[in-house]
């Protein structure tokens, strides 16, 4: 009987410790400047959404900042994004983060030309997130998640990729309460 009690207490302690030590990280790329449907903004739509998620989950954050800035003007930025897609480019980014200590990775990005920006692909290819829980989220102006959650599943075949959240950038910028409600419902 004492052994069963000891084992039960030990198991409960291990579960409690693993719950406490479980760490999450919000990784995101965002673009400020001139944006479709919202005009010129000082903070990108995806950055706002990422900070909401980090605040609600107690996650650490890491922003993917391209080594070469994207143009602030909308047309020029979309031209660069389209050219990168066409070339299947992998733009470099500043700094990096060790993801090995994190159990859950929230990864956010705007949808550009029906896909993730190519700098996000650079991040994904640089980090092995297999065995982790990956929770994608994106901002868009009508294309939704555009199948990017499936792309992430193909990158990480042994990761637990959760249902993605897609929120219109205009909602994030102009209707924060509505955006926050979408985050709350998604996190449930």
GROMACS .gro file of C-alpha atoms in nm:
model
  188
    1UNK     CA    1   0.000   0.000   0.000
    2UNK     CA    2   0.286   0.239   0.083
    3UNK     CA    3   0.448   0.172  -0.255
    4UNK     CA    4   0.121   0.252  -0.439
    5UNK     CA    5   0.084   0.575  -0.243
    6UNK     CA    6   0.446   0.667  -0.308
    7UNK     CA    7   0.408   0.599  -0.680
    8UNK     CA    8   0.085   0.800  -0.698
    9UNK     CA    9   0.244   1.097  -0.520
   10UNK     CA   10   0.557   1.075  -0.736
   11UNK     CA   11   0.350   1.062  -1.055
   12UNK     CA   12   0.138   1.359  -0.945
   13UNK     CA   13   0.454   1.558  -0.867
   14UNK     CA   14   0.604   1.479  -1.208
   15UNK     CA   15   0.286   1.588  -1.385
   16UNK     CA   16   0.279   1.911  -1.183
   17UNK     CA   17   0.646   1.986  -1.258
   18UNK     CA   18   0.604   1.914  -1.630
   19UNK     CA   19   0.301   2.145  -1.642
   20UNK     CA   20   0.495   2.420  -1.470
   21UNK     CA   21   0.800   2.375  -1.693
   22UNK     CA   22   0.599   2.364  -2.017
   23UNK     CA   23   0.700   2.674  -2.209
   24UNK     CA   24   0.541   2.846  -2.503
   25UNK     CA   25   0.675   3.090  -2.757
   26UNK     CA   26   0.502   3.326  -2.998
   27UNK     CA   27   0.713   3.369  -3.313
   28UNK     CA   28   0.587   3.622  -3.564
   29UNK     CA   29   0.667   3.831  -3.868
   30UNK     CA   30   0.476   4.152  -3.920
   31UNK     CA   31   0.490   4.453  -4.150
   32UNK     CA   32   0.414   4.813  -4.062
   33UNK     CA   33   0.392   5.097  -4.311
   34UNK     CA   34   0.127   5.114  -4.580
   35UNK     CA   35  -0.106   4.812  -4.560
   36UNK     CA   36  -0.405   4.707  -4.767
   37UNK     CA   37  -0.742   4.812  -4.618
   38UNK     CA   38  -0.595   4.997  -4.320
   39UNK     CA   39  -0.366   5.261  -4.467
   40UNK     CA   40  -0.034   5.351  -4.309
   41UNK     CA   41   0.017   5.187  -3.970
   42UNK     CA   42   0.291   5.214  -3.708
   43UNK     CA   43   0.247   4.859  -3.579
   44UNK     CA   44   0.180   4.563  -3.806
   45UNK     CA   45  -0.144   4.367  -3.785
   46UNK     CA   46   0.029   4.039  -3.705
   47UNK     CA   47   0.241   4.204  -3.432
   48UNK     CA   48  -0.075   4.324  -3.258
   49UNK     CA   49  -0.231   3.978  -3.279
   50UNK     CA   50   0.093   3.812  -3.161
   51UNK     CA   51   0.109   4.036  -2.854
   52UNK     CA   52  -0.254   3.954  -2.769
   53UNK     CA   53  -0.176   3.582  -2.789
   54UNK     CA   54   0.144   3.615  -2.584
   55UNK     CA   55  -0.038   3.814  -2.316
   56UNK     CA   56  -0.319   3.559  -2.289
   57UNK     CA   57  -0.092   3.252  -2.288
   58UNK     CA   58   0.204   3.384  -2.087
   59UNK     CA   59   0.430   3.304  -2.382
   60UNK     CA   60   0.769   3.446  -2.463
   61UNK     CA   61   0.792   3.631  -2.797
   62UNK     CA   62   1.032   3.641  -3.088
   63UNK     CA   63   0.984   3.872  -3.385
   64UNK     CA   64   1.128   3.765  -3.719
   65UNK     CA   65   1.292   4.085  -3.843
   66UNK     CA   66   1.424   4.064  -4.199
   67UNK     CA   67   1.790   4.158  -4.246
   68UNK     CA   68   1.674   4.385  -4.528
   69UNK     CA   69   1.356   4.580  -4.453
   70UNK     CA   70   1.060   4.538  -4.681
   71UNK     CA   71   0.952   4.865  -4.846
   72UNK     CA   72   0.703   5.068  -4.639
   73UNK     CA   73   0.490   5.151  -4.945
   74UNK     CA   74   0.224   4.889  -5.018
   75UNK     CA   75   0.282   4.846  -5.395
   76UNK     CA   76   0.660   4.822  -5.360
   77UNK     CA   77   0.629   4.577  -5.071
   78UNK     CA   78   0.392   4.351  -5.261
   79UNK     CA   79   0.619   4.364  -5.567
   80UNK     CA   80   0.913   4.247  -5.353
   81UNK     CA   81   0.699   3.977  -5.188
   82UNK     CA   82   0.580   3.847  -5.526
   83UNK     CA   83   0.936   3.842  -5.665
   84UNK     CA   84   1.057   3.649  -5.357
   85UNK     CA   85   0.780   3.393  -5.402
   86UNK     CA   86   0.859   3.353  -5.771
   87UNK     CA   87   1.226   3.287  -5.690
   88UNK     CA   88   1.138   3.072  -5.387
   89UNK     CA   89   1.377   3.303  -5.201
   90UNK     CA   90   1.485   3.258  -4.840
   91UNK     CA   91   1.554   3.609  -4.709
   92UNK     CA   92   1.772   3.621  -4.400
   93UNK     CA   93   1.659   3.770  -4.073
   94UNK     CA   94   1.825   3.938  -3.777
   95UNK     CA   95   1.893   3.755  -3.452
   96UNK     CA   96   1.747   3.413  -3.374
   97UNK     CA   97   1.608   3.212  -3.086
   98UNK     CA   98   1.673   2.866  -2.949
   99UNK     CA   99   1.337   2.690  -2.975
  100UNK     CA  100   1.452   2.368  -2.807
  101UNK     CA  101   1.323   2.468  -2.462
  102UNK     CA  102   0.970   2.538  -2.585
  103UNK     CA  103   0.689   2.284  -2.598
  104UNK     CA  104   0.438   2.501  -2.785
  105UNK     CA  105   0.522   2.739  -3.067
  106UNK     CA  106   0.261   2.988  -3.189
  107UNK     CA  107   0.373   3.111  -3.530
  108UNK     CA  108   0.218   3.417  -3.692
  109UNK     CA  109   0.246   3.590  -4.026
  110UNK     CA  110   0.049   3.799  -4.274
  111UNK     CA  111  -0.077   3.628  -4.586
  112UNK     CA  112   0.106   3.773  -4.887
  113UNK     CA  113   0.002   3.657  -5.232
  114UNK     CA  114  -0.182   3.359  -5.083
  115UNK     CA  115   0.110   3.234  -4.874
  116UNK     CA  116   0.342   3.304  -4.582
  117UNK     CA  117   0.611   3.565  -4.649
  118UNK     CA  118   0.930   3.394  -4.760
  119UNK     CA  119   1.122   3.513  -4.453
  120UNK     CA  120   0.888   3.291  -4.247
  121UNK     CA  121   0.995   2.994  -4.460
  122UNK     CA  122   1.355   3.083  -4.373
  123UNK     CA  123   1.268   3.058  -4.004
  124UNK     CA  124   1.077   2.730  -4.047
  125UNK     CA  125   1.361   2.568  -4.240
  126UNK     CA  126   1.616   2.677  -3.980
  127UNK     CA  127   1.430   2.527  -3.681
  128UNK     CA  128   1.333   2.168  -3.614
  129UNK     CA  129   0.994   2.191  -3.447
  130UNK     CA  130   0.909   1.821  -3.478
  131UNK     CA  131   0.766   1.681  -3.156
  132UNK     CA  132   0.629   2.020  -3.053
  133UNK     CA  133   0.281   2.167  -3.063
  134UNK     CA  134   0.263   2.429  -3.337
  135UNK     CA  135  -0.023   2.677  -3.342
  136UNK     CA  136  -0.034   2.891  -3.659
  137UNK     CA  137  -0.209   3.227  -3.683
  138UNK     CA  138  -0.228   3.485  -3.956
  139UNK     CA  139  -0.367   3.817  -4.065
  140UNK     CA  140  -0.518   3.865  -4.409
  141UNK     CA  141  -0.766   4.073  -4.605
  142UNK     CA  142  -0.983   3.800  -4.750
  143UNK     CA  143  -0.771   3.494  -4.821
  144UNK     CA  144  -0.800   3.337  -4.476
  145UNK     CA  145  -0.524   3.097  -4.377
  146UNK     CA  146  -0.463   3.006  -4.747
  147UNK     CA  147  -0.358   2.650  -4.667
  148UNK     CA  148  -0.049   2.763  -4.475
  149UNK     CA  149  -0.140   2.538  -4.183
  150UNK     CA  150  -0.107   2.243  -4.423
  151UNK     CA  151   0.230   2.376  -4.539
  152UNK     CA  152   0.349   2.380  -4.178
  153UNK     CA  153   0.220   2.023  -4.130
  154UNK     CA  154   0.429   1.914  -4.431
  155UNK     CA  155   0.738   2.081  -4.280
  156UNK     CA  156   0.696   1.908  -3.945
  157UNK     CA  157   0.545   1.564  -3.991
  158UNK     CA  158   0.581   1.467  -3.623
  159UNK     CA  159   0.457   1.794  -3.477
  160UNK     CA  160   0.109   1.845  -3.340
  161UNK     CA  161  -0.012   2.128  -3.568
  162UNK     CA  162  -0.330   2.283  -3.429
  163UNK     CA  163  -0.611   2.464  -3.610
  164UNK     CA  164  -0.492   2.800  -3.738
  165UNK     CA  165  -0.644   3.136  -3.649
  166UNK     CA  166  -0.705   3.380  -3.935
  167UNK     CA  167  -0.812   3.738  -3.859
  168UNK     CA  168  -0.853   4.022  -4.104
  169UNK     CA  169  -0.588   4.289  -4.062
  170UNK     CA  170  -0.855   4.560  -4.070
  171UNK     CA  171  -1.025   4.390  -3.775
  172UNK     CA  172  -0.700   4.376  -3.579
  173UNK     CA  173  -0.628   4.745  -3.647
  174UNK     CA  174  -0.978   4.892  -3.618
  175UNK     CA  175  -1.184   4.650  -3.406
  176UNK     CA  176  -0.946   4.529  -3.135
  177UNK     CA  177  -1.226   4.397  -2.914
  178UNK     CA  178  -1.353   4.180  -3.199
  179UNK     CA  179  -0.999   4.056  -3.271
  180UNK     CA  180  -0.943   3.980  -2.903
  181UNK     CA  181  -1.270   3.784  -2.891
  182UNK     CA  182  -1.154   3.576  -3.191
  183UNK     CA  183  -0.825   3.503  -3.007
  184UNK     CA  184  -1.012   3.405  -2.688
  185UNK     CA  185  -1.245   3.167  -2.875
  186UNK     CA  186  -0.951   3.014  -3.063
  187UNK     CA  187  -0.748   2.955  -2.745
  188UNK     CA  188  -1.032   2.769  -2.573
   0.00000   0.00000   0.00000
